[in-house]
Amino acid sequence: DGGITQSPKYLFRKEGQNVTLSCEQNLNHDAMYWYRQDPGQGLRLIYYSQIVNDFQKGDIAEGYSVSREKKESFPLTVTSAQKNPTAFYLCASSSGGPYNEQFFGPGTRLTVL
Amino acid sequence: DQQVKQNSPSLSVQEGRISILNCDYTNSMFDYFLWYKKYPAEGPTFLISISSIKDKNEDGRFTVFLNKSAKHLSLHIVPSQPGDSAVYFCAASGHDMRFGAGTRLTVKP
């Protein structure tokens, strides 16, 4: 089955630790995205990548880093510099361009203790 | 700066009645609009979209209306079913895609 997988579903980390969230897709999509969802807010774009080995900052990139070494994978690292890391993180992919719907993974809920 | 706004955080309707979810946007460069549906602890799934060259798009029980002059779009669900209970996100696309905060729809049996 084609789709997007995110792991783990729930993640707990101590304050000050870096943590990496996994996102894999087998849809052969060029573009991949990371969003953050907080209560009462829409999905806010953290980083996106239109092609392998290239990525751009979204609206709230501070305290996050990404890599895109393979078309299928777009991991997100939440660094200790992110002041409020506890949130629900969503990864998405699309065929690319602004007129194609994005397909979302199931999300990872990160809780920093 | 929220470019896409869903001013109603929640909506409750009776099964069989119409659900109307509203969305406003501020950026006139947006020219493609989408609605996503999200269940708890899951990622959003695409529901329906509309291009700015149209004012209506229908897919089964779901219809999206676009009023470009008012920068407003709405999603109509008729008839509403309990399984429609979810959070609905409006999204607008131009150079990039922006999402609203979502409206939680509850359909009561």
PDB file of C-alpha atoms in Angstrom:
ATOM      1  CA  ASP A   1       0.000   0.000   0.000  1.00  0.00           C
ATOM      2  CA  GLY A   2       1.265   3.473  -0.834  1.00  0.00           C
ATOM      3  CA  GLY A   3       1.374   6.003   1.918  1.00  0.00           C
ATOM      4  CA  ILE A   4       3.297   8.000   4.457  1.00  0.00           C
ATOM      5  CA  THR A   5       4.563   6.585   7.690  1.00  0.00           C
ATOM      6  CA  GLN A   6       5.703   8.485  10.730  1.00  0.00           C
ATOM      7  CA  SER A   7       7.352   6.934  13.704  1.00  0.00           C
ATOM      8  CA  PRO A   8       6.991   6.766  16.554  1.00  0.00           C
ATOM      9  CA  LYS A   9       3.383   7.757  17.223  1.00  0.00           C
ATOM     10  CA  TYR A  10       4.226   9.012  20.711  1.00  0.00           C
ATOM     11  CA  LEU A  11       7.609  10.282  21.828  1.00  0.00           C
ATOM     12  CA  PHE A  12       8.821  11.517  25.168  1.00  0.00           C
ATOM     13  CA  ARG A  13      12.062  13.354  25.694  1.00  0.00           C
ATOM     14  CA  LYS A  14      13.767  15.230  28.472  1.00  0.00           C
ATOM     15  CA  GLU A  15      14.259  18.939  28.113  1.00  0.00           C
ATOM     16  CA  GLY A  16      17.556  19.790  26.450  1.00  0.00           C
ATOM     17  CA  GLN A  17      17.741  16.654  24.319  1.00  0.00           C
ATOM     18  CA  ASN A  18      17.601  16.637  20.553  1.00  0.00           C
ATOM     19  CA  VAL A  19      15.088  14.244  19.029  1.00  0.00           C
ATOM     20  CA  THR A  20      14.553  13.087  15.444  1.00  0.00           C
ATOM     21  CA  LEU A  21      11.126  12.310  14.006  1.00  0.00           C
ATOM     22  CA  SER A  22      10.953   9.921  11.096  1.00  0.00           C
ATOM     23  CA  CYS A  23       8.908  10.395   7.921  1.00  0.00           C
ATOM     24  CA  GLU A  24       8.926   7.957   5.013  1.00  0.00           C
ATOM     25  CA  GLN A  25       6.770   7.907   1.871  1.00  0.00           C
ATOM     26  CA  ASN A  26       6.449   5.407  -0.956  1.00  0.00           C
ATOM     27  CA  LEU A  27       4.198   7.542  -3.141  1.00  0.00           C
ATOM     28  CA  ASN A  28       7.096   8.647  -5.341  1.00  0.00           C
ATOM     29  CA  HIS A  29       6.315  12.245  -4.421  1.00  0.00           C
ATOM     30  CA  ASP A  30       8.927  14.913  -5.025  1.00  0.00           C
ATOM     31  CA  ALA A  31       7.775  17.319  -2.319  1.00  0.00           C
ATOM     32  CA  MET A  32       7.674  16.705   1.422  1.00  0.00           C
ATOM     33  CA  TYR A  33       6.609  18.924   4.296  1.00  0.00           C
ATOM     34  CA  TRP A  34       6.708  19.141   8.064  1.00  0.00           C
ATOM     35  CA  TYR A  35       3.947  20.849  10.009  1.00  0.00           C
ATOM     36  CA  ARG A  36       3.315  21.478  13.649  1.00  0.00           C
ATOM     37  CA  GLN A  37      -0.167  21.517  15.137  1.00  0.00           C
ATOM     38  CA  ASP A  38      -0.955  23.193  18.439  1.00  0.00           C
ATOM     39  CA  PRO A  39      -4.390  23.424  20.066  1.00  0.00           C
ATOM     40  CA  GLY A  40      -6.523  26.139  18.495  1.00  0.00           C
ATOM     41  CA  GLN A  41      -4.051  26.760  15.702  1.00  0.00           C
ATOM     42  CA  GLY A  42      -3.820  25.619  12.145  1.00  0.00           C
ATOM     43  CA  LEU A  43      -1.025  23.590  10.695  1.00  0.00           C
ATOM     44  CA  ARG A  44       2.106  25.692  10.701  1.00  0.00           C
ATOM     45  CA  LEU A  45       4.815  24.902   8.205  1.00  0.00           C
ATOM     46  CA  ILE A  46       8.234  24.124   9.674  1.00  0.00           C
ATOM     47  CA  TYR A  47      10.271  23.027   6.655  1.00  0.00           C
ATOM     48  CA  TYR A  48       9.591  21.776   3.167  1.00  0.00           C
ATOM     49  CA  SER A  49      11.544  20.121   0.412  1.00  0.00           C
ATOM     50  CA  GLN A  50      10.671  20.185  -3.270  1.00  0.00           C
ATOM     51  CA  ILE A  51      13.478  17.889  -4.345  1.00  0.00           C
ATOM     52  CA  VAL A  52      16.210  15.674  -2.944  1.00  0.00           C
ATOM     53  CA  ASN A  53      19.122  17.509  -1.311  1.00  0.00           C
ATOM     54  CA  ASP A  54      17.183  20.748  -1.168  1.00  0.00           C
ATOM     55  CA  PHE A  55      14.885  22.193   1.484  1.00  0.00           C
ATOM     56  CA  GLN A  56      13.530  25.552   2.598  1.00  0.00           C
ATOM     57  CA  LYS A  57      12.452  27.042   5.893  1.00  0.00           C
ATOM     58  CA  GLY A  58       8.780  27.463   6.581  1.00  0.00           C
ATOM     59  CA  ASP A  59       7.171  29.915   8.957  1.00  0.00           C
ATOM     60  CA  ILE A  60       8.498  28.426  12.200  1.00  0.00           C
ATOM     61  CA  ALA A  61      11.844  26.820  11.347  1.00  0.00           C
ATOM     62  CA  GLU A  62      13.749  28.102  14.371  1.00  0.00           C
ATOM     63  CA  GLY A  63      14.911  25.258  16.596  1.00  0.00           C
ATOM     64  CA  TYR A  64      14.357  22.607  13.913  1.00  0.00           C
ATOM     65  CA  SER A  65      16.526  20.998  11.269  1.00  0.00           C
ATOM     66  CA  VAL A  66      15.852  18.606   8.386  1.00  0.00           C
ATOM     67  CA  SER A  67      17.643  16.604   5.737  1.00  0.00           C
ATOM     68  CA  ARG A  68      16.534  15.180   2.402  1.00  0.00           C
ATOM     69  CA  GLU A  69      19.145  12.686   1.324  1.00  0.00           C
ATOM     70  CA  LYS A  70      16.618  10.325  -0.231  1.00  0.00           C
ATOM     71  CA  LYS A  71      13.376  10.993  -2.064  1.00  0.00           C
ATOM     72  CA  GLU A  72      11.473   8.724   0.308  1.00  0.00           C
ATOM     73  CA  SER A  73      12.708  10.181   3.574  1.00  0.00           C
ATOM     74  CA  PHE A  74      12.464  13.581   5.264  1.00  0.00           C
ATOM     75  CA  PRO A  75      13.463  13.356   8.945  1.00  0.00           C
ATOM     76  CA  LEU A  76      12.900  16.278  11.288  1.00  0.00           C
ATOM     77  CA  THR A  77      15.184  16.998  14.230  1.00  0.00           C
ATOM     78  CA  VAL A  78      13.769  18.993  17.106  1.00  0.00           C
ATOM     79  CA  THR A  79      16.748  20.600  18.776  1.00  0.00           C
ATOM     80  CA  SER A  80      17.180  21.898  22.295  1.00  0.00           C
ATOM     81  CA  ALA A  81      16.923  25.405  20.823  1.00  0.00           C
ATOM     82  CA  GLN A  82      13.210  24.922  20.173  1.00  0.00           C
ATOM     83  CA  LYS A  83      11.562  26.677  23.114  1.00  0.00           C
ATOM     84  CA  ASN A  84       8.191  24.923  23.034  1.00  0.00           C
ATOM     85  CA  PRO A  85       8.735  21.554  21.387  1.00  0.00           C
ATOM     86  CA  THR A  86       5.723  19.749  22.859  1.00  0.00           C
ATOM     87  CA  ALA A  87       3.259  19.457  19.955  1.00  0.00           C
ATOM     88  CA  PHE A  88       1.728  17.188  17.347  1.00  0.00           C
ATOM     89  CA  TYR A  89       3.988  16.923  14.297  1.00  0.00           C
ATOM     90  CA  LEU A  90       2.656  16.059  10.876  1.00  0.00           C
ATOM     91  CA  CYS A  91       4.602  15.073   7.792  1.00  0.00           C
ATOM     92  CA  ALA A  92       3.095  15.369   4.320  1.00  0.00           C
ATOM     93  CA  SER A  93       4.060  14.786   0.726  1.00  0.00           C
ATOM     94  CA  SER A  94       2.747  15.858  -2.642  1.00  0.00           C
ATOM     95  CA  SER A  95       3.549  15.612  -6.316  1.00  0.00           C
ATOM     96  CA  GLY A  96       4.911  19.091  -5.991  1.00  0.00           C
ATOM     97  CA  GLY A  97       3.652  22.558  -6.773  1.00  0.00           C
ATOM     98  CA  PRO A  98       0.906  24.481  -5.000  1.00  0.00           C
ATOM     99  CA  TYR A  99      -2.024  22.859  -6.856  1.00  0.00           C
ATOM    100  CA  ASN A 100      -1.601  19.319  -5.689  1.00  0.00           C
ATOM    101  CA  GLU A 101      -3.167  18.034  -2.525  1.00  0.00           C
ATOM    102  CA  GLN A 102      -0.871  16.954   0.221  1.00  0.00           C
ATOM    103  CA  PHE A 103      -1.025  13.505   1.709  1.00  0.00           C
ATOM    104  CA  PHE A 104      -0.423  13.364   5.429  1.00  0.00           C
ATOM    105  CA  GLY A 105       1.110  10.812   7.716  1.00  0.00           C
ATOM    106  CA  PRO A 106      -0.549   9.796  11.002  1.00  0.00           C
ATOM    107  CA  GLY A 107       1.539  12.249  13.027  1.00  0.00           C
ATOM    108  CA  THR A 108       3.886  12.054  15.998  1.00  0.00           C
ATOM    109  CA  ARG A 109       2.979  13.539  19.348  1.00  0.00           C
ATOM    110  CA  LEU A 110       6.132  14.782  21.023  1.00  0.00           C
ATOM    111  CA  THR A 111       6.102  15.532  24.713  1.00  0.00           C
ATOM    112  CA  VAL A 112       9.116  17.147  26.311  1.00  0.00           C
ATOM    113  CA  LEU A 113       9.278  16.626  30.039  1.00  0.00           C
TER     114      LEU A 113
ATOM    115  CA  ASP B   1      -0.397  36.765  10.458  1.00  0.00           C
ATOM    116  CA  GLN B   2      -3.165  34.284   9.748  1.00  0.00           C
ATOM    117  CA  GLN B   3      -3.937  34.386   6.067  1.00  0.00           C
ATOM    118  CA  VAL B   4      -6.600  31.697   6.351  1.00  0.00           C
ATOM    119  CA  LYS B   5      -9.187  31.977   9.095  1.00  0.00           C
ATOM    120  CA  GLN B   6     -11.834  29.627  10.348  1.00  0.00           C
ATOM    121  CA  ASN B   7     -13.670  31.730  12.889  1.00  0.00           C
ATOM    122  CA  SER B   8     -15.863  28.976  14.297  1.00  0.00           C
ATOM    123  CA  PRO B   9     -13.829  26.570  16.417  1.00  0.00           C
ATOM    124  CA  SER B  10     -16.765  24.205  16.714  1.00  0.00           C
ATOM    125  CA  LEU B  11     -20.097  23.358  15.141  1.00  0.00           C
ATOM    126  CA  SER B  12     -22.783  20.926  16.243  1.00  0.00           C
ATOM    127  CA  VAL B  13     -25.583  19.697  13.969  1.00  0.00           C
ATOM    128  CA  GLN B  14     -28.223  17.001  14.022  1.00  0.00           C
ATOM    129  CA  GLU B  15     -27.861  13.931  11.841  1.00  0.00           C
ATOM    130  CA  GLY B  16     -29.541  14.438   8.485  1.00  0.00           C
ATOM    131  CA  ARG B  17     -29.285  18.219   8.583  1.00  0.00           C
ATOM    132  CA  ILE B  18     -26.874  20.434   6.671  1.00  0.00           C
ATOM    133  CA  SER B  19     -23.440  21.323   8.058  1.00  0.00           C
ATOM    134  CA  ILE B  20     -21.899  24.562   6.825  1.00  0.00           C
ATOM    135  CA  LEU B  21     -18.263  25.256   7.608  1.00  0.00           C
ATOM    136  CA  ASN B  22     -16.839  28.646   6.745  1.00  0.00           C
ATOM    137  CA  CYS B  23     -13.393  29.911   5.841  1.00  0.00           C
ATOM    138  CA  ASP B  24     -12.039  33.377   5.041  1.00  0.00           C
ATOM    139  CA  TYR B  25      -8.738  34.310   3.489  1.00  0.00           C
ATOM    140  CA  THR B  26      -6.855  37.558   3.117  1.00  0.00           C
ATOM    141  CA  ASN B  27      -4.319  36.930   0.366  1.00  0.00           C
ATOM    142  CA  SER B  28      -5.777  37.595  -3.100  1.00  0.00           C
ATOM    143  CA  MET B  29      -2.934  35.580  -4.625  1.00  0.00           C
ATOM    144  CA  PHE B  30      -4.474  32.338  -3.381  1.00  0.00           C
ATOM    145  CA  ASP B  31      -6.074  30.569  -6.316  1.00  0.00           C
ATOM    146  CA  TYR B  32      -6.640  27.011  -5.167  1.00  0.00           C
ATOM    147  CA  PHE B  33      -8.566  25.981  -2.088  1.00  0.00           C
ATOM    148  CA  LEU B  34      -8.890  22.684  -0.293  1.00  0.00           C
ATOM    149  CA  TRP B  35     -10.728  21.128   2.608  1.00  0.00           C
ATOM    150  CA  TYR B  36      -9.178  18.446   4.762  1.00  0.00           C
ATOM    151  CA  LYS B  37     -10.815  16.246   7.366  1.00  0.00           C
ATOM    152  CA  LYS B  38      -8.963  15.099  10.470  1.00  0.00           C
ATOM    153  CA  TYR B  39      -9.821  12.492  13.065  1.00  0.00           C
ATOM    154  CA  PRO B  40      -8.077  12.532  16.485  1.00  0.00           C
ATOM    155  CA  ALA B  41      -4.500  11.251  16.498  1.00  0.00           C
ATOM    156  CA  GLU B  42      -4.500  10.897  12.702  1.00  0.00           C
ATOM    157  CA  GLY B  43      -3.197  13.003   9.860  1.00  0.00           C
ATOM    158  CA  PRO B  44      -5.618  15.116   7.805  1.00  0.00           C
ATOM    159  CA  THR B  45      -7.079  13.560   4.695  1.00  0.00           C
ATOM    160  CA  PHE B  46      -8.008  15.470   1.573  1.00  0.00           C
ATOM    161  CA  LEU B  47     -11.734  15.962   1.103  1.00  0.00           C
ATOM    162  CA  ILE B  48     -12.494  18.350  -1.737  1.00  0.00           C
ATOM    163  CA  SER B  49     -10.917  21.268  -3.585  1.00  0.00           C
ATOM    164  CA  ILE B  50     -11.857  24.169  -5.802  1.00  0.00           C
ATOM    165  CA  SER B  51      -9.962  26.308  -8.249  1.00  0.00           C
ATOM    166  CA  SER B  52     -10.444  30.057  -8.314  1.00  0.00           C
ATOM    167  CA  ILE B  53     -11.925  29.840 -11.806  1.00  0.00           C
ATOM    168  CA  LYS B  54     -14.942  28.078 -10.344  1.00  0.00           C
ATOM    169  CA  ASP B  55     -17.464  29.088  -7.718  1.00  0.00           C
ATOM    170  CA  LYS B  56     -18.764  25.641  -6.862  1.00  0.00           C
ATOM    171  CA  ASN B  57     -17.490  22.088  -6.754  1.00  0.00           C
ATOM    172  CA  GLU B  58     -19.565  19.117  -5.703  1.00  0.00           C
ATOM    173  CA  ASP B  59     -18.583  15.599  -4.691  1.00  0.00           C
ATOM    174  CA  GLY B  60     -21.383  13.481  -3.318  1.00  0.00           C
ATOM    175  CA  ARG B  61     -22.593  14.928  -0.045  1.00  0.00           C
ATOM    176  CA  PHE B  62     -19.840  17.554  -0.032  1.00  0.00           C
ATOM    177  CA  THR B  63     -20.000  20.875  -1.869  1.00  0.00           C
ATOM    178  CA  VAL B  64     -17.516  23.706  -1.676  1.00  0.00           C
ATOM    179  CA  PHE B  65     -18.547  27.236  -2.606  1.00  0.00           C
ATOM    180  CA  LEU B  66     -16.089  30.008  -3.394  1.00  0.00           C
ATOM    181  CA  ASN B  67     -16.861  33.731  -3.285  1.00  0.00           C
ATOM    182  CA  LYS B  68     -13.715  35.416  -4.568  1.00  0.00           C
ATOM    183  CA  SER B  69     -14.934  38.965  -4.115  1.00  0.00           C
ATOM    184  CA  ALA B  70     -15.594  38.270  -0.439  1.00  0.00           C
ATOM    185  CA  LYS B  71     -12.518  36.048  -0.101  1.00  0.00           C
ATOM    186  CA  HIS B  72     -14.738  33.444   1.456  1.00  0.00           C
ATOM    187  CA  LEU B  73     -15.333  29.771   0.953  1.00  0.00           C
ATOM    188  CA  SER B  74     -17.639  27.319   2.603  1.00  0.00           C
ATOM    189  CA  LEU B  75     -18.066  23.573   2.820  1.00  0.00           C
ATOM    190  CA  HIS B  76     -21.575  22.157   2.843  1.00  0.00           C
ATOM    191  CA  ILE B  77     -22.256  18.613   3.990  1.00  0.00           C
ATOM    192  CA  VAL B  78     -25.730  17.316   3.192  1.00  0.00           C
ATOM    193  CA  PRO B  79     -27.011  15.203   4.794  1.00  0.00           C
ATOM    194  CA  SER B  80     -24.683  15.180   7.778  1.00  0.00           C
ATOM    195  CA  GLN B  81     -23.826  11.810   9.282  1.00  0.00           C
ATOM    196  CA  PRO B  82     -22.292  10.910  12.667  1.00  0.00           C
ATOM    197  CA  GLY B  83     -19.198   9.641  10.832  1.00  0.00           C
ATOM    198  CA  ASP B  84     -18.620  13.184   9.584  1.00  0.00           C
ATOM    199  CA  SER B  85     -17.695  14.220  13.118  1.00  0.00           C
ATOM    200  CA  ALA B  86     -14.097  15.412  12.829  1.00  0.00           C
ATOM    201  CA  VAL B  87     -11.991  18.546  12.593  1.00  0.00           C
ATOM    202  CA  TYR B  88     -12.177  20.219   9.197  1.00  0.00           C
ATOM    203  CA  PHE B  89      -9.284  22.334   7.950  1.00  0.00           C
ATOM    204  CA  CYS B  90      -9.554  24.854   5.184  1.00  0.00           C
ATOM    205  CA  ALA B  91      -6.388  25.397   3.113  1.00  0.00           C
ATOM    206  CA  ALA B  92      -5.480  27.982   0.495  1.00  0.00           C
ATOM    207  CA  SER B  93      -2.725  27.686  -2.035  1.00  0.00           C
ATOM    208  CA  GLY B  94      -0.835  30.082  -4.236  1.00  0.00           C
ATOM    209  CA  HIS B  95       2.914  30.189  -3.925  1.00  0.00           C
ATOM    210  CA  ASP B  96       2.553  27.906  -0.932  1.00  0.00           C
ATOM    211  CA  MET B  97      -0.237  26.368   1.108  1.00  0.00           C
ATOM    212  CA  ARG B  98      -1.724  27.883   4.269  1.00  0.00           C
ATOM    213  CA  PHE B  99      -4.110  26.214   6.669  1.00  0.00           C
ATOM    214  CA  GLY B 100      -6.834  27.549   8.897  1.00  0.00           C
ATOM    215  CA  ALA B 101      -7.116  26.628  12.573  1.00  0.00           C
ATOM    216  CA  GLY B 102      -9.857  24.084  11.944  1.00  0.00           C
ATOM    217  CA  THR B 103     -13.501  23.675  12.924  1.00  0.00           C
ATOM    218  CA  ARG B 104     -14.581  20.726  15.034  1.00  0.00           C
ATOM    219  CA  LEU B 105     -17.830  19.330  13.636  1.00  0.00           C
ATOM    220  CA  THR B 106     -20.018  17.149  15.817  1.00  0.00           C
ATOM    221  CA  VAL B 107     -22.952  15.402  14.188  1.00  0.00           C
ATOM    222  CA  LYS B 108     -25.427  14.142  16.758  1.00  0.00           C
ATOM    223  CA  PRO B 109     -27.517  11.042  16.046  1.00  0.00           C
TER     224      PRO B 109
END
